[in-house]
Short mmCIF file of C-alpha atoms and ligand atoms in Angstrom, two decimals:
data_model
loop_
_atom_site.label_atom_id
_atom_site.label_comp_id
_atom_site.label_asym_id
_atom_site.label_seq_id
_atom_site.Cartn_x
_atom_site.Cartn_y
_atom_site.Cartn_z
CA UNK A 1 162.10 118.80 59.76
CA UNK A 2 162.86 122.40 60.67
CA UNK A 3 159.39 123.78 60.03
CA UNK A 4 160.02 127.49 60.56
CA UNK A 5 163.15 127.40 58.39
CA UNK A 6 161.20 125.63 55.66
CA UNK A 7 158.34 128.15 55.92
CA UNK A 8 160.80 131.00 55.68
CA UNK A 9 162.57 129.53 52.65
CA UNK A 10 159.36 129.03 50.64
CA UNK A 11 157.51 132.02 52.13
CA UNK A 12 154.65 130.27 53.89
CA UNK A 13 152.48 132.56 55.97
CA UNK A 14 150.99 130.15 58.47
CA UNK A 15 150.75 126.52 59.45
CA UNK A 16 148.09 125.57 61.98
CA UNK A 17 147.66 122.24 63.81
CA UNK A 18 144.42 121.13 65.39
CA UNK A 19 143.39 118.03 67.27
CA UNK A 20 140.10 117.05 68.88
CA UNK A 21 140.32 113.69 70.57
CA UNK A 22 136.57 113.42 71.13
CA UNK A 23 135.88 113.84 67.42
CA UNK A 24 138.90 111.75 66.35
CA UNK A 25 140.36 114.71 64.47
CA UNK A 26 144.06 115.22 63.75
CA UNK A 27 144.57 117.92 61.15
CA UNK A 28 146.88 120.53 59.71
CA UNK A 29 146.07 123.59 57.61
CA UNK A 30 148.87 125.29 55.65
CA UNK A 31 148.39 128.78 54.26
CA UNK A 32 151.08 129.57 51.74
CA UNK A 33 150.26 133.01 50.37
CA UNK A 34 147.23 135.29 50.67
CA UNK A 35 148.47 138.24 48.59
CA UNK A 36 145.78 137.71 45.96
CA UNK A 37 142.98 136.73 48.34
CA UNK A 38 141.98 134.09 50.90
CA UNK A 39 143.82 130.80 50.58
CA UNK A 40 141.65 128.18 48.87
CA UNK A 41 142.52 124.50 48.83
CA UNK A 42 140.92 121.14 49.47
CA UNK A 43 141.10 118.67 52.34
CA UNK A 44 143.19 115.60 51.73
CA UNK A 45 142.11 112.84 54.12
CA UNK A 46 144.71 110.11 54.14
CA UNK A 47 146.14 107.52 56.58
CA UNK A 48 149.63 109.04 56.49
CA UNK A 49 152.45 106.84 57.77
CA UNK A 50 153.89 109.66 59.84
CA UNK A 51 153.18 113.21 60.96
CA UNK A 52 156.14 114.31 58.88
CA UNK A 53 154.55 112.85 55.70
CA UNK A 54 151.30 114.67 56.45
CA UNK A 55 153.12 117.93 57.08
CA UNK A 56 155.22 117.70 53.91
CA UNK A 57 152.12 116.89 51.86
CA UNK A 58 150.09 119.81 53.18
CA UNK A 59 153.00 122.22 52.67
CA UNK A 60 153.68 121.08 49.11
CA UNK A 61 150.01 121.11 48.12
CA UNK A 62 149.33 124.55 49.67
CA UNK A 63 152.16 126.14 47.70
CA UNK A 64 150.97 124.49 44.49
CA UNK A 65 147.54 126.10 45.05
CA UNK A 66 149.13 129.56 45.23
CA UNK A 67 150.57 129.03 41.75
CA UNK A 68 147.43 127.46 40.32
CA UNK A 69 145.06 130.21 41.50
CA UNK A 70 147.46 132.97 40.54
CA UNK A 71 148.01 131.71 36.99
CA UNK A 72 144.25 131.15 36.62
CA UNK A 73 143.70 134.84 37.36
CA UNK A 74 141.64 134.20 40.50
CA UNK A 75 141.42 136.52 43.52
CA UNK A 76 142.58 133.65 45.71
CA UNK A 77 145.70 132.57 47.51
CA UNK A 78 147.03 129.09 48.16
CA UNK A 79 146.27 126.78 51.06
CA UNK A 80 145.52 123.17 51.82
CA UNK A 81 144.39 120.95 54.67
CA UNK A 82 145.14 117.40 55.66
CA UNK A 83 143.19 115.17 58.00
CA UNK A 84 145.15 112.18 59.21
CA UNK A 85 142.78 109.22 58.94
CA UNK A 86 141.31 106.59 56.68
CA UNK A 87 138.48 108.08 54.60
CA UNK A 88 136.83 104.64 54.33
CA UNK A 89 136.59 104.13 58.11
CA UNK A 90 137.21 107.31 60.06
CA UNK A 91 134.67 109.81 58.70
CA UNK A 92 131.91 111.14 60.94
CA UNK A 93 129.73 114.18 61.38
CA UNK A 94 131.65 115.07 64.55
CA UNK A 95 135.02 114.90 62.78
CA UNK A 96 134.00 117.25 59.97
CA UNK A 97 132.08 119.65 62.23
CA UNK A 98 135.15 119.85 64.43
CA UNK A 99 137.28 120.50 61.34
CA UNK A 100 134.76 123.21 60.36
CA UNK A 101 135.40 124.94 63.69
CA UNK A 102 139.13 124.78 62.98
CA UNK A 103 138.52 126.50 59.61
CA UNK A 104 136.29 129.09 61.29
CA UNK A 105 139.04 129.87 63.80
CA UNK A 106 141.20 131.13 60.91
CA UNK A 107 138.65 133.87 60.26
CA UNK A 108 138.34 133.40 56.49
CA UNK A 109 142.07 133.37 55.72
CA UNK A 110 141.54 129.79 54.54
CA UNK A 111 138.59 128.45 52.49
CA UNK A 112 138.20 124.72 52.37
CA UNK A 113 136.84 122.36 49.72
CA UNK A 114 137.08 118.75 48.53
CA UNK A 115 140.18 116.84 47.56
CA UNK A 116 141.34 113.22 47.65
CA UNK A 117 139.49 111.46 50.47
CA UNK A 118 136.82 114.12 51.04
CA UNK A 119 133.43 114.56 49.39
CA UNK A 120 130.48 116.99 49.10
CA UNK A 121 128.69 115.35 52.05
CA UNK A 122 131.70 116.16 54.26
CA UNK A 123 131.56 119.79 53.08
CA UNK A 124 127.93 119.95 54.18
CA UNK A 125 128.92 118.94 57.73
CA UNK A 126 131.70 121.53 57.66
CA UNK A 127 129.25 124.21 56.49
CA UNK A 128 127.29 123.82 59.75
CA UNK A 129 130.28 125.32 61.59
CA UNK A 130 131.79 127.77 59.09
CA UNK A 131 130.86 129.70 55.96
CA UNK A 132 134.41 129.37 54.61
CA UNK A 133 133.65 126.21 52.64
CA UNK A 134 132.91 125.39 48.98
CA UNK A 135 132.30 122.15 47.07
CA UNK A 136 128.92 121.62 48.72
CA UNK A 137 126.35 119.21 47.26
CA UNK A 138 124.41 120.72 44.32
CA UNK A 139 121.18 120.88 46.33
CA UNK A 140 123.02 123.06 48.88
CA UNK A 141 124.09 125.60 46.25
CA UNK A 142 127.28 123.74 45.33
CA UNK A 143 128.82 123.65 41.88
CA UNK A 144 128.70 119.87 41.43
CA UNK A 145 131.21 117.72 39.57
CA UNK A 146 134.19 119.93 38.61
CA UNK A 147 135.26 117.47 35.89
CA UNK A 148 132.81 119.05 33.43
CA UNK A 149 134.57 122.42 33.61
CA UNK A 150 138.04 120.88 33.94
CA UNK A 151 137.48 118.96 30.70
CA UNK A 152 136.48 122.12 28.86
CA UNK A 153 139.70 123.81 30.02
CA UNK A 154 141.77 120.84 28.84
CA UNK A 155 140.04 120.98 25.45
CA UNK A 156 140.81 124.69 25.11
CA UNK A 157 144.37 124.03 26.26
CA UNK A 158 144.83 121.34 23.61
CA UNK A 159 143.66 123.80 20.96
CA UNK A 160 146.16 126.43 22.14
CA UNK A 161 148.93 123.82 21.92
CA UNK A 162 147.83 122.77 18.42
CA UNK A 163 147.90 126.41 17.32
CA UNK A 164 151.43 126.77 18.65
CA UNK A 165 152.77 123.59 17.07
CA UNK A 166 150.73 123.16 13.89
CA UNK A 167 149.75 126.78 13.20
CA UNK A 168 146.01 125.97 13.46
CA UNK A 169 143.95 125.17 16.51
CA UNK A 170 141.69 122.79 14.67
CA UNK A 171 141.89 119.27 16.07
CA UNK A 172 140.35 117.70 12.98
CA UNK A 173 142.18 114.53 12.08
CA UNK A 174 144.61 114.91 14.99
CA UNK A 175 145.42 111.70 16.85
CA UNK A 176 144.99 112.16 20.59
CA UNK A 177 146.13 109.51 23.08
CA UNK A 178 144.21 109.57 26.35
CA UNK A 179 145.91 107.89 29.30
CA UNK A 180 142.96 107.11 31.57
CA UNK A 181 139.29 107.30 30.70
CA UNK A 182 137.76 108.51 33.97
CA UNK A 183 135.64 111.55 34.75
CA UNK A 184 137.65 114.27 32.97
CA UNK A 185 138.33 112.14 29.87
CA UNK A 186 134.65 111.23 29.60
CA UNK A 187 133.68 114.91 29.38
CA UNK A 188 136.69 115.80 27.20
CA UNK A 189 136.21 113.11 24.57
CA UNK A 190 132.92 114.45 23.12
CA UNK A 191 134.62 117.81 22.35
CA UNK A 192 137.40 115.95 20.55
CA UNK A 193 134.96 113.74 18.70
CA UNK A 194 132.95 116.74 17.56
CA UNK A 195 136.11 118.16 16.01
CA UNK A 196 136.72 114.83 14.26
CA UNK A 197 139.89 114.06 16.17
CA UNK A 198 140.97 110.42 16.28
CA UNK A 199 141.05 109.08 19.83
CA UNK A 200 143.29 106.36 21.20
CA UNK A 201 142.58 105.45 24.81
CA UNK A 202 143.77 103.26 27.62
CA UNK A 203 142.65 102.54 31.16
CA UNK A 204 143.50 99.92 33.75
CA UNK A 205 139.78 99.59 34.33
CA UNK A 206 138.22 97.34 31.64
CA UNK A 207 134.77 98.89 32.00
CA UNK A 208 136.14 102.40 31.47
CA UNK A 209 137.97 101.29 28.34
CA UNK A 210 134.84 99.58 27.00
CA UNK A 211 133.00 102.87 27.45
CA UNK A 212 135.71 104.70 25.50
CA UNK A 213 135.34 102.24 22.64
CA UNK A 214 131.55 102.19 22.65
CA UNK A 215 130.74 105.84 23.33
CA UNK A 216 133.38 107.61 21.30
CA UNK A 217 134.78 104.94 19.01
CA UNK A 218 138.24 105.12 20.59
CA UNK A 219 140.97 102.72 19.55
CA UNK A 220 142.00 100.86 22.71
CA UNK A 221 145.58 100.03 23.70
CA UNK A 222 147.15 98.30 26.71
CA UNK A 223 148.01 100.71 29.57
CA UNK A 224 151.77 100.50 29.11
CA UNK A 225 151.59 100.88 25.29
CA UNK A 226 150.05 104.34 25.44
CA UNK A 227 153.50 105.99 25.57
CA UNK A 228 154.48 104.39 22.25
CA UNK A 229 151.41 105.43 20.29
CA UNK A 230 152.04 107.48 17.13
CA UNK A 231 149.96 110.56 17.87
CA UNK A 232 149.80 114.35 17.84
CA UNK A 233 148.83 114.88 21.49
CA UNK A 234 149.70 112.68 24.45
CA UNK A 235 147.19 113.43 27.19
CA UNK A 236 147.82 112.26 30.79
CA UNK A 237 144.39 111.85 32.34
CA UNK A 238 145.15 109.46 35.17
CA UNK A 239 148.24 109.65 37.34
CA UNK A 240 151.06 111.92 38.43
CA UNK A 241 154.75 111.30 37.70
CA UNK A 242 154.08 109.93 34.20
CA UNK A 243 156.65 112.24 32.53
CA UNK A 244 159.97 110.76 33.59
CA UNK A 245 163.28 109.37 32.29
CA UNK A 246 161.65 106.12 31.19
CA UNK A 247 158.55 107.50 29.47
CA UNK A 248 159.72 110.75 27.82
CA UNK A 249 161.97 109.00 25.23
CA UNK A 250 158.96 106.86 24.21
CA UNK A 251 156.54 109.75 23.60
CA UNK A 252 156.08 110.33 19.86
CA UNK A 253 153.69 113.28 20.16
CA UNK A 254 154.93 116.86 19.72
CA UNK A 255 152.44 117.93 22.42
CA UNK A 256 151.73 116.77 25.98
CA UNK A 257 148.46 118.20 27.29
CA UNK A 258 146.22 116.65 29.91
CA UNK A 259 144.64 117.25 33.33
CA UNK A 260 146.56 114.86 35.60
CA UNK A 261 148.17 116.60 38.56
CA UNK A 262 151.96 116.60 39.06
CA UNK A 263 152.79 115.03 35.68
CA UNK A 264 156.51 115.83 35.81
CA UNK A 265 158.25 113.34 38.07
CA UNK A 266 160.92 115.97 38.75
CA UNK A 267 161.19 119.62 37.70
CA UNK A 268 164.03 118.76 35.32
CA UNK A 269 161.64 116.68 33.20
CA UNK A 270 160.06 119.96 32.05
CA UNK A 271 163.44 120.89 30.56
CA UNK A 272 163.84 117.42 29.08
CA UNK A 273 160.56 117.75 27.18
CA UNK A 274 161.64 121.13 25.88
CA UNK A 275 165.03 119.75 24.84
CA UNK A 276 163.25 117.10 22.78
CA UNK A 277 160.99 119.69 21.12
CA UNK A 278 157.84 118.48 22.88
CA UNK A 279 155.46 121.27 23.85
CA UNK A 280 154.25 120.69 27.41
CA UNK A 281 151.06 122.37 28.66
CA UNK A 282 151.89 122.79 32.37
CA UNK A 283 149.45 120.65 34.36
CA UNK A 284 148.31 123.25 36.85
CA UNK A 285 147.51 125.66 34.02
CA UNK A 286 145.53 123.31 31.80
CA UNK A 287 143.64 121.64 34.67
CA UNK A 288 142.64 124.90 36.42
CA UNK A 289 138.97 124.53 35.36
CA UNK A 290 138.28 122.73 38.65
CA UNK A 291 139.48 125.55 40.87
CA UNK A 292 137.93 128.17 38.59
CA UNK A 293 134.61 126.34 38.92
CA UNK A 294 134.84 126.23 42.71
CA UNK A 295 135.78 129.92 42.86
CA UNK A 296 132.41 130.81 41.36
CA UNK A 297 130.71 129.20 44.37
CA UNK A 298 132.11 132.00 46.50
CA UNK A 299 129.69 134.42 44.86
CA UNK A 300 126.65 133.04 43.06
CA UNK A 301 127.46 129.84 41.16
CA UNK A 302 127.01 130.22 37.43
CA UNK A 303 128.33 127.41 35.22
CA UNK A 304 128.34 129.53 32.04
CA UNK A 305 130.53 132.14 33.73
CA UNK A 306 132.84 129.40 35.04
CA UNK A 307 133.11 127.95 31.52
CA UNK A 308 133.82 131.36 30.02
CA UNK A 309 136.65 132.02 32.46
CA UNK A 310 137.99 128.50 32.00
CA UNK A 311 138.10 129.09 28.25
CA UNK A 312 140.77 131.70 28.94
CA UNK A 313 143.20 128.86 29.66
CA UNK A 314 143.78 129.08 25.91
CA UNK A 315 145.13 132.65 26.26
CA UNK A 316 147.10 131.86 29.41
CA UNK A 317 148.90 129.10 27.55
CA UNK A 318 149.63 131.47 24.67
CA UNK A 319 151.24 133.83 27.20
CA UNK A 320 153.26 131.00 28.70
CA UNK A 321 154.53 129.84 25.31
CA UNK A 322 155.59 133.42 24.57
CA UNK A 323 157.51 133.71 27.88
CA UNK A 324 159.11 130.31 27.28
CA UNK A 325 160.33 131.36 23.82
CA UNK A 326 161.43 134.86 24.82
CA UNK A 327 163.40 133.68 27.84
CA UNK A 328 164.54 130.30 26.57
CA UNK A 329 163.01 128.49 29.54
CA UNK A 330 160.71 125.48 29.74
CA UNK A 331 156.95 126.03 29.66
CA UNK A 332 156.83 124.65 33.22
CA UNK A 333 159.21 127.38 34.41
CA UNK A 334 157.40 130.00 32.31
CA UNK A 335 154.13 129.10 34.06
CA UNK A 336 155.76 129.60 37.47
CA UNK A 337 157.13 132.92 36.29
CA UNK A 338 153.67 134.08 35.18
CA UNK A 339 152.13 133.08 38.52
CA UNK A 340 154.91 134.75 40.55
CA UNK A 341 154.69 137.98 38.56
CA UNK A 342 150.98 138.36 39.23
CA UNK A 343 151.63 138.02 42.96
CA UNK A 344 154.47 140.57 42.80
CA UNK A 345 152.20 143.06 41.02
CA UNK A 346 149.47 142.59 43.61
CA UNK A 347 151.99 143.14 46.41
CA UNK A 348 152.89 146.49 44.90
CA UNK A 349 149.21 147.49 44.65
CA UNK A 350 148.63 146.56 48.26
CA UNK A 351 151.47 148.54 49.80
CA UNK A 352 149.42 151.67 50.61
CA UNK A 353 147.69 152.13 53.96
CA UNK A 354 143.88 152.06 53.65
P1 NAD S 401 139.24 109.54 37.66
O1 NAD S 401 139.67 108.77 38.87
O2 NAD S 401 137.79 109.68 37.37
O3 NAD S 401 139.91 108.92 36.33
C1 NAD S 401 141.19 108.43 36.26
C2 NAD S 401 141.17 107.18 35.37
O4 NAD S 401 142.51 106.75 35.17
C3 NAD S 401 140.41 106.00 35.99
O5 NAD S 401 139.47 105.49 35.06
C4 NAD S 401 141.52 104.98 36.29
O6 NAD S 401 141.08 103.63 36.15
C5 NAD S 401 142.55 105.34 35.25
N1 NAD S 401 143.91 104.90 35.56
C6 NAD S 401 144.53 104.84 36.77
N2 NAD S 401 145.79 104.39 36.63
C7 NAD S 401 145.99 104.20 35.31
C8 NAD S 401 147.09 103.77 34.52
N3 NAD S 401 148.25 103.41 35.09
N4 NAD S 401 146.94 103.71 33.18
C9 NAD S 401 145.77 104.04 32.60
N5 NAD S 401 144.68 104.45 33.29
C10 NAD S 401 144.80 104.53 34.62
O7 NAD S 401 139.95 110.96 37.78
P2 NAD S 401 139.56 112.30 37.05
O8 NAD S 401 138.70 113.12 37.94
O9 NAD S 401 139.15 112.01 35.66
O10 NAD S 401 140.98 113.05 37.06
C11 NAD S 401 142.02 112.65 36.18
C12 NAD S 401 143.30 113.37 36.58
O11 NAD S 401 143.09 114.78 36.50
C13 NAD S 401 143.75 113.12 38.02
O12 NAD S 401 145.15 113.16 38.07
C14 NAD S 401 143.18 114.32 38.78
O13 NAD S 401 143.94 114.58 39.95
C15 NAD S 401 143.35 115.42 37.76
N6 NAD S 401 142.43 116.53 37.93
C16 NAD S 401 141.09 116.31 37.91
C17 NAD S 401 140.23 117.39 38.07
C18 NAD S 401 138.73 117.19 38.05
O14 NAD S 401 138.00 118.17 37.96
N7 NAD S 401 138.24 115.96 38.10
C19 NAD S 401 140.72 118.71 38.24
C20 NAD S 401 142.10 118.90 38.22
C21 NAD S 401 142.95 117.80 38.07
#
């Protein structure tokens, strides 16, 4: 690929490559935009098939972080890191300390944290070489499992959607279909139960589904049947790409609201949902509780403050629905617009010489 051309087209600031043969480290850090603050984004450790796959992944994910942090109202830009390797076999203290030195060499322009394939223990190793790291274990001052805060944001997001569609944000009696009953769903379900919502759940993991039935009295369905369930909210809590040409015509709910990342298989599926009168809560807006939680580690971690800020996802969605209606664009596009505008405003503020 023509990297510099690609960077120019999507306005990336910096892409850095770093290898350390002794430590077995092959890594890339992409910094997309630091207008709002240092670029925050996790480390994806993955046995990529090619360098090109790793590069495309880190570029795509870094840009997505710019939008997520901007729309969440955080003083943070967007960045991401990849480490090429198998997280089950290739992790070591040396590898992560070496990666920590790579992060340190960027002088705080990039702050690292966990993502797929990396864990709090790895962040601890990194913290021995740089202070620009979050997602540490709780006993090291870390914020712990982000799913707790993410779930609260999804709950507030569902309420904002209900208000928009039904005129009331009460979820009492609403039928909510949860696709996946993992960490976020497990913390989300008690909020829904407390409001007397009716929960339908599925999971490919039998034990998870048993828990949903036992702990919250969910009605269980087979994984593929979840799209056909008669319900008020369809909530993707498992995988990306689940909103596509095959599934959208099957969805009966007037609302799609859940934490899974990259729910739209292609951008055009955002328009397709709108065309069918289904209100879509853009994924990176409704699942921002995780990054909001992590951002509080940069000062003094306070879960109540993180929850309070995450609760504002409700208002952000209200703003997005208003933009979508006023401009006749999908909620997915309206979310991008909101994120881009905040960056534009900050650019104007920052033009003076200090
Ligand atoms: P998780 O791995 O704990 O739970 C996902 C669940 O989905 C698992 O129980 C899994 O068995 C199930 N599943 C997988 N494929 C399925 C399928 N085809 N049908 C039904 N169930 C299936 O993950 P999580 O932390 O709960 O996150 C859920 C989603 O939210 C993910 O997409 C994640 O990237 C996203 N997300 C999570 C957070 C967070 O704080 N945990 C933050 C932002 C976004």
